[in-house]
């Protein structure tokens, strides 16, 4: 069987969980969130990093920050999770579904 996902385990997970529990902050902007944001800022050179709890939330954030609005067309894959299009439809944008082919597995202007 091909696994749907394979967790990346470093051996430090127990320590990280204990740190989070001891901090008293198990959600939101806790010590682990700040640590990951700082690390991603250092790696990417970004001035700000925002973490989300799901891809759906990340897509909502992208739609808001990109300024997509009523009547804008947004190209989305035709085979995807519903939130891919919903993030933009909720802001009045029009999804334009694109597909891939056996010969060209990436979305292109022709698909």
mmCIF file of N, CA and C in Angstrom:
data_model
loop_
_atom_site.group_PDB
_atom_site.id
_atom_site.type_symbol
_atom_site.label_atom_id
_atom_site.label_comp_id
_atom_site.label_asym_id
_atom_site.label_seq_id
_atom_site.Cartn_x
_atom_site.Cartn_y
_atom_site.Cartn_z
ATOM 1 N N UNK A 1 0.831 -1.173 0.000
ATOM 2 C CA UNK A 1 0.000 0.000 0.000
ATOM 3 C C UNK A 1 0.886 1.251 0.000
ATOM 4 N N UNK A 2 0.495 2.235 -0.765
ATOM 5 C CA UNK A 2 1.192 3.521 -0.785
ATOM 6 C C UNK A 2 0.565 4.397 0.298
ATOM 7 N N UNK A 3 1.352 4.851 1.277
ATOM 8 C CA UNK A 3 0.779 5.663 2.348
ATOM 9 C C UNK A 3 0.331 7.029 1.830
ATOM 10 N N UNK A 4 -0.790 7.509 2.356
ATOM 11 C CA UNK A 4 -1.298 8.830 1.977
ATOM 12 C C UNK A 4 -0.330 9.917 2.425
ATOM 13 N N UNK A 5 0.151 9.787 3.620
ATOM 14 C CA UNK A 5 1.196 10.694 4.091
ATOM 15 C C UNK A 5 2.079 9.934 5.066
ATOM 16 N N UNK A 6 3.287 10.358 5.168
ATOM 17 C CA UNK A 6 4.237 9.725 6.073
ATOM 18 C C UNK A 6 4.767 10.807 7.003
ATOM 19 N N UNK A 7 4.505 10.675 8.302
ATOM 20 C CA UNK A 7 4.949 11.726 9.218
ATOM 21 C C UNK A 7 6.469 11.806 9.293
ATOM 22 N N UNK A 8 6.950 13.010 9.393
ATOM 23 C CA UNK A 8 8.382 13.251 9.567
ATOM 24 C C UNK A 8 8.650 13.273 11.066
ATOM 25 N N UNK A 9 9.396 12.323 11.551
ATOM 26 C CA UNK A 9 9.653 12.189 12.980
ATOM 27 C C UNK A 9 11.141 12.427 13.234
ATOM 28 N N UNK A 10 11.432 13.376 14.120
ATOM 29 C CA UNK A 10 12.824 13.729 14.411
ATOM 30 C C UNK A 10 13.334 13.124 15.712
ATOM 31 N N UNK A 11 12.403 12.698 16.572
ATOM 32 C CA UNK A 11 12.792 12.216 17.889
ATOM 33 C C UNK A 11 12.673 13.286 18.959
ATOM 34 N N UNK A 12 12.395 14.520 18.550
ATOM 35 C CA UNK A 12 12.265 15.629 19.503
ATOM 36 C C UNK A 12 10.809 15.960 19.826
ATOM 37 N N UNK A 13 9.877 15.227 19.232
ATOM 38 C CA UNK A 13 8.456 15.552 19.371
ATOM 39 C C UNK A 13 7.997 15.579 20.830
ATOM 40 N N UNK A 14 8.417 14.608 21.621
ATOM 41 C CA UNK A 14 8.012 14.546 23.030
ATOM 42 C C UNK A 14 8.491 15.789 23.778
ATOM 43 N N UNK A 15 9.734 16.194 23.532
ATOM 44 C CA UNK A 15 10.266 17.405 24.176
ATOM 45 C C UNK A 15 9.456 18.634 23.785
ATOM 46 N N UNK A 16 9.123 18.748 22.493
ATOM 47 C CA UNK A 16 8.351 19.900 22.027
ATOM 48 C C UNK A 16 6.958 19.923 22.648
ATOM 49 N N UNK A 17 6.328 18.760 22.747
ATOM 50 C CA UNK A 17 5.006 18.687 23.376
ATOM 51 C C UNK A 17 5.078 19.104 24.841
ATOM 52 N N UNK A 18 6.086 18.625 25.536
ATOM 53 C CA UNK A 18 6.239 18.983 26.947
ATOM 54 C C UNK A 18 6.469 20.481 27.118
ATOM 55 N N UNK A 19 7.275 21.087 26.244
ATOM 56 C CA UNK A 19 7.506 22.536 26.311
ATOM 57 C C UNK A 19 6.200 23.296 26.121
ATOM 58 N N UNK A 20 5.409 22.865 25.150
ATOM 59 C CA UNK A 20 4.141 23.540 24.879
ATOM 60 C C UNK A 20 3.193 23.404 26.061
ATOM 61 N N UNK A 21 3.092 22.210 26.629
ATOM 62 C CA UNK A 21 2.202 21.993 27.770
ATOM 63 C C UNK A 21 2.666 22.815 28.968
ATOM 64 N N UNK A 22 3.958 22.819 29.243
ATOM 65 C CA UNK A 22 4.490 23.593 30.375
ATOM 66 C C UNK A 22 4.255 25.092 30.196
ATOM 67 N N UNK A 23 4.245 25.560 28.961
ATOM 68 C CA UNK A 23 4.050 26.998 28.723
ATOM 69 C C UNK A 23 2.630 27.440 29.056
ATOM 70 N N UNK A 24 1.690 26.474 29.082
ATOM 71 C CA UNK A 24 0.299 26.817 29.357
ATOM 72 C C UNK A 24 -0.444 27.344 28.147
ATOM 73 N N UNK A 25 0.200 27.363 27.001
ATOM 74 C CA UNK A 25 -0.406 27.898 25.774
ATOM 75 C C UNK A 25 -0.395 26.798 24.720
ATOM 76 N N UNK A 26 -1.554 26.161 24.506
ATOM 77 C CA UNK A 26 -1.622 25.030 23.587
ATOM 78 C C UNK A 26 -2.197 25.393 22.230
ATOM 79 N N UNK A 27 -2.583 26.636 22.048
ATOM 80 C CA UNK A 27 -3.092 27.060 20.742
ATOM 81 C C UNK A 27 -2.753 28.528 20.543
ATOM 82 N N UNK A 28 -2.924 28.973 19.318
ATOM 83 C CA UNK A 28 -2.664 30.372 19.031
ATOM 84 C C UNK A 28 -1.184 30.678 18.951
ATOM 85 N N UNK A 29 -0.818 31.825 19.423
ATOM 86 C CA UNK A 29 0.551 32.311 19.277
ATOM 87 C C UNK A 29 1.413 31.897 20.465
ATOM 88 N N UNK A 30 1.628 30.593 20.609
ATOM 89 C CA UNK A 30 2.439 30.077 21.704
ATOM 90 C C UNK A 30 3.913 30.035 21.350
ATOM 91 N N UNK A 31 4.699 29.403 22.218
ATOM 92 C CA UNK A 31 6.150 29.387 22.022
ATOM 93 C C UNK A 31 6.557 28.628 20.764
ATOM 94 N N UNK A 32 5.856 27.566 20.441
ATOM 95 C CA UNK A 32 6.204 26.800 19.241
ATOM 96 C C UNK A 32 5.844 27.575 17.972
ATOM 97 N N UNK A 33 4.717 28.258 17.999
ATOM 98 C CA UNK A 33 4.326 29.073 16.845
ATOM 99 C C UNK A 33 5.365 30.158 16.594
ATOM 100 N N UNK A 34 5.747 30.851 17.644
ATOM 101 C CA UNK A 34 6.757 31.915 17.496
ATOM 102 C C UNK A 34 8.085 31.348 17.012
ATOM 103 N N UNK A 35 8.462 30.184 17.531
ATOM 104 C CA UNK A 35 9.721 29.554 17.130
ATOM 105 C C UNK A 35 9.712 29.197 15.643
ATOM 106 N N UNK A 36 8.617 28.603 15.186
ATOM 107 C CA UNK A 36 8.514 28.219 13.772
ATOM 108 C C UNK A 36 8.477 29.457 12.882
ATOM 109 N N UNK A 37 7.715 30.472 13.276
ATOM 110 C CA UNK A 37 7.650 31.707 12.480
ATOM 111 C C UNK A 37 9.034 32.347 12.360
ATOM 112 N N UNK A 38 9.753 32.433 13.473
ATOM 113 C CA UNK A 38 11.101 33.009 13.437
ATOM 114 C C UNK A 38 12.020 32.210 12.527
ATOM 115 N N UNK A 39 11.933 30.899 12.632
ATOM 116 C CA UNK A 39 12.798 30.057 11.787
ATOM 117 C C UNK A 39 12.468 30.242 10.310
ATOM 118 N N UNK A 40 11.175 30.267 9.972
ATOM 119 C CA UNK A 40 10.783 30.457 8.573
ATOM 120 C C UNK A 40 11.186 31.838 8.060
ATOM 121 N N UNK A 41 11.105 32.860 8.913
ATOM 122 C CA UNK A 41 11.557 34.193 8.509
ATOM 123 C C UNK A 41 13.049 34.178 8.203
ATOM 124 N N UNK A 42 13.824 33.497 9.033
ATOM 125 C CA UNK A 42 15.272 33.412 8.799
ATOM 126 C C UNK A 42 15.590 32.643 7.525
ATOM 127 N N UNK A 43 14.879 31.564 7.278
ATOM 128 C CA UNK A 43 15.133 30.738 6.096
ATOM 129 C C UNK A 43 14.736 31.463 4.816
ATOM 130 N N UNK A 44 13.569 32.117 4.834
ATOM 131 C CA UNK A 44 13.026 32.714 3.609
ATOM 132 C C UNK A 44 13.381 34.184 3.430
ATOM 133 N N UNK A 45 13.784 34.847 4.506
ATOM 134 C CA UNK A 45 14.038 36.278 4.421
ATOM 135 C C UNK A 45 12.761 37.105 4.440
ATOM 136 N N UNK A 46 11.636 36.457 4.710
ATOM 137 C CA UNK A 46 10.352 37.165 4.761
ATOM 138 C C UNK A 46 10.308 38.068 5.988
ATOM 139 N N UNK A 47 9.619 39.199 5.850
ATOM 140 C CA UNK A 47 9.511 40.115 6.982
ATOM 141 C C UNK A 47 8.454 39.656 7.977
ATOM 142 N N UNK A 48 7.536 38.811 7.521
ATOM 143 C CA UNK A 48 6.476 38.321 8.391
ATOM 144 C C UNK A 48 6.045 36.942 7.917
ATOM 145 N N UNK A 49 5.754 36.061 8.840
ATOM 146 C CA UNK A 49 5.272 34.719 8.526
ATOM 147 C C UNK A 49 4.008 34.484 9.338
ATOM 148 N N UNK A 50 2.977 34.005 8.684
ATOM 149 C CA UNK A 50 1.728 33.678 9.358
ATOM 150 C C UNK A 50 1.459 32.189 9.200
ATOM 151 N N UNK A 51 1.218 31.504 10.299
ATOM 152 C CA UNK A 51 0.896 30.086 10.253
ATOM 153 C C UNK A 51 -0.617 29.909 10.286
ATOM 154 N N UNK A 52 -1.086 28.851 9.661
ATOM 155 C CA UNK A 52 -2.508 28.533 9.689
ATOM 156 C C UNK A 52 -2.683 27.090 10.143
ATOM 157 N N UNK A 53 -3.907 26.759 10.497
ATOM 158 C CA UNK A 53 -4.200 25.408 10.972
ATOM 159 C C UNK A 53 -4.577 24.462 9.849
ATOM 160 N N UNK A 54 -4.766 24.987 8.647
ATOM 161 C CA UNK A 54 -5.161 24.125 7.531
ATOM 162 C C UNK A 54 -4.866 24.807 6.207
ATOM 163 N N UNK A 55 -4.866 24.019 5.156
ATOM 164 C CA UNK A 55 -4.694 24.575 3.814
ATOM 165 C C UNK A 55 -5.885 25.455 3.449
ATOM 166 N N UNK A 56 -7.087 25.067 3.898
ATOM 167 C CA UNK A 56 -8.277 25.882 3.619
ATOM 168 C C UNK A 56 -8.105 27.288 4.179
ATOM 169 N N UNK A 57 -7.619 27.378 5.403
ATOM 170 C CA UNK A 57 -7.390 28.682 6.017
ATOM 171 C C UNK A 57 -6.289 29.442 5.286
ATOM 172 N N UNK A 58 -5.251 28.744 4.856
ATOM 173 C CA UNK A 58 -4.173 29.387 4.099
ATOM 174 C C UNK A 58 -4.696 29.941 2.779
ATOM 175 N N UNK A 59 -5.578 29.203 2.106
ATOM 176 C CA UNK A 59 -6.160 29.691 0.854
ATOM 177 C C UNK A 59 -7.054 30.901 1.099
ATOM 178 N N UNK A 60 -7.832 30.888 2.184
ATOM 179 C CA UNK A 60 -8.637 32.060 2.539
ATOM 180 C C UNK A 60 -7.735 33.272 2.748
ATOM 181 N N UNK A 61 -6.650 33.071 3.470
ATOM 182 C CA UNK A 61 -5.709 34.157 3.722
ATOM 183 C C UNK A 61 -5.107 34.668 2.413
ATOM 184 N N UNK A 62 -4.744 33.748 1.525
ATOM 185 C CA UNK A 62 -4.170 34.140 0.233
ATOM 186 C C UNK A 62 -5.171 34.945 -0.582
ATOM 187 N N UNK A 63 -6.427 34.520 -0.557
ATOM 188 C CA UNK A 63 -7.457 35.240 -1.309
ATOM 189 C C UNK A 63 -7.644 36.653 -0.762
ATOM 190 N N UNK A 64 -7.650 36.780 0.542
ATOM 191 C CA UNK A 64 -7.811 38.096 1.166
ATOM 192 C C UNK A 64 -6.610 38.989 0.853
ATOM 193 N N UNK A 65 -5.407 38.460 1.072
ATOM 194 C CA UNK A 65 -4.197 39.266 0.898
ATOM 195 C C UNK A 65 -3.917 39.623 -0.554
ATOM 196 N N UNK A 66 -4.399 38.798 -1.490
ATOM 197 C CA UNK A 66 -4.169 39.085 -2.910
ATOM 198 C C UNK A 66 -5.124 40.142 -3.448
ATOM 199 N N UNK A 67 -6.174 40.433 -2.690
ATOM 200 C CA UNK A 67 -7.121 41.448 -3.129
ATOM 201 C C UNK A 67 -8.106 40.970 -4.176
ATOM 202 N N UNK A 68 -8.216 39.660 -4.365
ATOM 203 C CA UNK A 68 -9.175 39.113 -5.332
ATOM 204 C C UNK A 68 -10.574 39.519 -4.901
ATOM 205 N N UNK A 69 -11.383 39.932 -5.879
ATOM 206 C CA UNK A 69 -12.724 40.383 -5.548
ATOM 207 C C UNK A 69 -13.751 40.037 -6.597
ATOM 208 N N UNK A 70 -14.886 40.686 -6.502
ATOM 209 C CA UNK A 70 -16.041 40.405 -7.348
ATOM 210 C C UNK A 70 -15.684 40.486 -8.839
ATOM 211 N N UNK A 71 -15.996 39.395 -9.542
ATOM 212 C CA UNK A 71 -15.793 39.352 -10.983
ATOM 213 C C UNK A 71 -14.407 38.934 -11.436
ATOM 214 N N UNK A 72 -13.437 38.913 -10.534
ATOM 215 C CA UNK A 72 -12.090 38.470 -10.917
ATOM 216 C C UNK A 72 -12.116 36.986 -11.265
ATOM 217 N N UNK A 73 -11.367 36.605 -12.284
ATOM 218 C CA UNK A 73 -11.254 35.193 -12.640
ATOM 219 C C UNK A 73 -10.006 34.614 -11.981
ATOM 220 N N UNK A 74 -10.170 33.439 -11.393
ATOM 221 C CA UNK A 74 -9.067 32.760 -10.719
ATOM 222 C C UNK A 74 -8.961 31.353 -11.292
ATOM 223 N N UNK A 75 -7.789 31.008 -11.808
ATOM 224 C CA UNK A 75 -7.576 29.675 -12.372
ATOM 225 C C UNK A 75 -7.319 28.700 -11.229
ATOM 226 N N UNK A 76 -8.120 27.635 -11.191
ATOM 227 C CA UNK A 76 -7.972 26.599 -10.166
ATOM 228 C C UNK A 76 -7.978 25.237 -10.844
ATOM 229 N N UNK A 77 -7.333 24.251 -10.247
ATOM 230 C CA UNK A 77 -7.360 22.915 -10.845
ATOM 231 C C UNK A 77 -8.769 22.331 -10.785
ATOM 232 N N UNK A 78 -9.115 21.531 -11.778
ATOM 233 C CA UNK A 78 -10.459 20.953 -11.802
ATOM 234 C C UNK A 78 -10.591 19.775 -10.846
ATOM 235 N N UNK A 79 -9.504 19.143 -10.492
ATOM 236 C CA UNK A 79 -9.534 18.024 -9.553
ATOM 237 C C UNK A 79 -8.798 18.452 -8.301
ATOM 238 N N UNK A 80 -9.555 18.880 -7.304
ATOM 239 C CA UNK A 80 -8.954 19.425 -6.092
ATOM 240 C C UNK A 80 -9.970 19.394 -4.971
ATOM 241 N N UNK A 81 -9.541 19.767 -3.800
ATOM 242 C CA UNK A 81 -10.428 19.880 -2.652
ATOM 243 C C UNK A 81 -11.307 21.118 -2.848
ATOM 244 N N UNK A 82 -12.576 21.091 -2.431
ATOM 245 C CA UNK A 82 -13.483 22.222 -2.673
ATOM 246 C C UNK A 82 -12.977 23.573 -2.181
ATOM 247 N N UNK A 83 -12.227 23.601 -1.089
ATOM 248 C CA UNK A 83 -11.787 24.894 -0.554
ATOM 249 C C UNK A 83 -10.851 25.635 -1.494
ATOM 250 N N UNK A 84 -10.260 24.932 -2.462
ATOM 251 C CA UNK A 84 -9.390 25.605 -3.427
ATOM 252 C C UNK A 84 -10.170 26.681 -4.170
ATOM 253 N N UNK A 85 -11.367 26.351 -4.615
ATOM 254 C CA UNK A 85 -12.214 27.328 -5.312
ATOM 255 C C UNK A 85 -13.007 28.180 -4.322
ATOM 256 N N UNK A 86 -13.482 27.570 -3.236
ATOM 257 C CA UNK A 86 -14.331 28.288 -2.277
ATOM 258 C C UNK A 86 -13.670 29.536 -1.714
ATOM 259 N N UNK A 87 -12.378 29.488 -1.470
ATOM 260 C CA UNK A 87 -11.680 30.638 -0.895
ATOM 261 C C UNK A 87 -11.870 31.879 -1.753
ATOM 262 N N UNK A 88 -11.945 31.690 -3.060
ATOM 263 C CA UNK A 88 -12.074 32.817 -3.985
ATOM 264 C C UNK A 88 -13.536 33.121 -4.312
ATOM 265 N N UNK A 89 -14.359 32.081 -4.419
ATOM 266 C CA UNK A 89 -15.792 32.273 -4.689
ATOM 267 C C UNK A 89 -16.430 33.084 -3.567
ATOM 268 N N UNK A 90 -16.026 32.845 -2.329
ATOM 269 C CA UNK A 90 -16.573 33.583 -1.185
ATOM 270 C C UNK A 90 -16.286 35.078 -1.269
ATOM 271 N N UNK A 91 -15.334 35.460 -2.084
ATOM 272 C CA UNK A 91 -15.003 36.872 -2.263
ATOM 273 C C UNK A 91 -15.525 37.422 -3.582
ATOM 274 N N UNK A 92 -16.406 36.644 -4.237
ATOM 275 C CA UNK A 92 -17.042 37.095 -5.467
ATOM 276 C C UNK A 92 -16.280 36.782 -6.733
ATOM 277 N N UNK A 93 -15.158 36.107 -6.627
ATOM 278 C CA UNK A 93 -14.370 35.766 -7.817
ATOM 279 C C UNK A 93 -15.019 34.600 -8.562
ATOM 280 N N UNK A 94 -14.640 34.451 -9.814
ATOM 281 C CA UNK A 94 -15.176 33.397 -10.671
ATOM 282 C C UNK A 94 -14.081 32.352 -10.896
ATOM 283 N N UNK A 95 -14.321 31.100 -10.477
ATOM 284 C CA UNK A 95 -13.299 30.083 -10.724
ATOM 285 C C UNK A 95 -13.275 29.684 -12.195
ATOM 286 N N UNK A 96 -12.086 29.557 -12.739
ATOM 287 C CA UNK A 96 -11.894 29.045 -14.097
ATOM 288 C C UNK A 96 -11.136 27.736 -13.919
ATOM 289 N N UNK A 97 -11.823 26.639 -14.212
ATOM 290 C CA UNK A 97 -11.235 25.329 -13.954
ATOM 291 C C UNK A 97 -10.304 24.924 -15.084
ATOM 292 N N UNK A 98 -9.116 24.504 -14.718
ATOM 293 C CA UNK A 98 -8.115 24.034 -15.674
ATOM 294 C C UNK A 98 -7.782 22.590 -15.325
ATOM 295 N N UNK A 99 -7.379 21.839 -16.314
ATOM 296 C CA UNK A 99 -7.103 20.424 -16.116
ATOM 297 C C UNK A 99 -5.724 20.089 -16.647
ATOM 298 N N UNK A 100 -5.316 18.877 -16.441
ATOM 299 C CA UNK A 100 -4.069 18.383 -17.008
ATOM 300 C C UNK A 100 -4.400 17.209 -17.917
ATOM 301 N N UNK A 101 -3.418 16.750 -18.652
ATOM 302 C CA UNK A 101 -3.626 15.617 -19.552
ATOM 303 C C UNK A 101 -2.572 14.558 -19.266
ATOM 304 N N UNK A 102 -2.755 13.393 -19.868
ATOM 305 C CA UNK A 102 -1.767 12.325 -19.697
ATOM 306 C C UNK A 102 -0.391 12.750 -20.194
ATOM 307 N N UNK A 103 -0.370 13.497 -21.295
ATOM 308 C CA UNK A 103 0.902 13.915 -21.882
ATOM 309 C C UNK A 103 1.489 15.144 -21.202
ATOM 310 N N UNK A 104 0.629 15.958 -20.612
ATOM 311 C CA UNK A 104 1.062 17.190 -19.949
ATOM 312 C C UNK A 104 0.417 17.251 -18.567
ATOM 313 N N UNK A 105 1.068 16.693 -17.549
ATOM 314 C CA UNK A 105 0.449 16.604 -16.229
ATOM 315 C C UNK A 105 0.307 17.940 -15.489
ATOM 316 N N UNK A 106 0.879 18.998 -16.029
ATOM 317 C CA UNK A 106 0.741 20.310 -15.405
ATOM 318 C C UNK A 106 -0.337 21.115 -16.107
ATOM 319 N N UNK A 107 -0.975 21.993 -15.368
ATOM 320 C CA UNK A 107 -1.969 22.888 -15.950
ATOM 321 C C UNK A 107 -1.263 23.827 -16.921
ATOM 322 N N UNK A 108 -1.888 24.057 -18.064
ATOM 323 C CA UNK A 108 -1.307 24.972 -19.049
ATOM 324 C C UNK A 108 -2.413 25.821 -19.656
ATOM 325 N N UNK A 109 -2.034 26.769 -20.480
ATOM 326 C CA UNK A 109 -3.015 27.624 -21.152
ATOM 327 C C UNK A 109 -3.940 26.816 -22.048
ATOM 328 N N UNK A 110 -3.473 25.671 -22.533
ATOM 329 C CA UNK A 110 -4.290 24.834 -23.413
ATOM 330 C C UNK A 110 -5.327 24.015 -22.661
ATOM 331 N N UNK A 111 -5.146 23.839 -21.369
ATOM 332 C CA UNK A 111 -6.064 22.992 -20.613
ATOM 333 C C UNK A 111 -7.015 23.820 -19.789
#
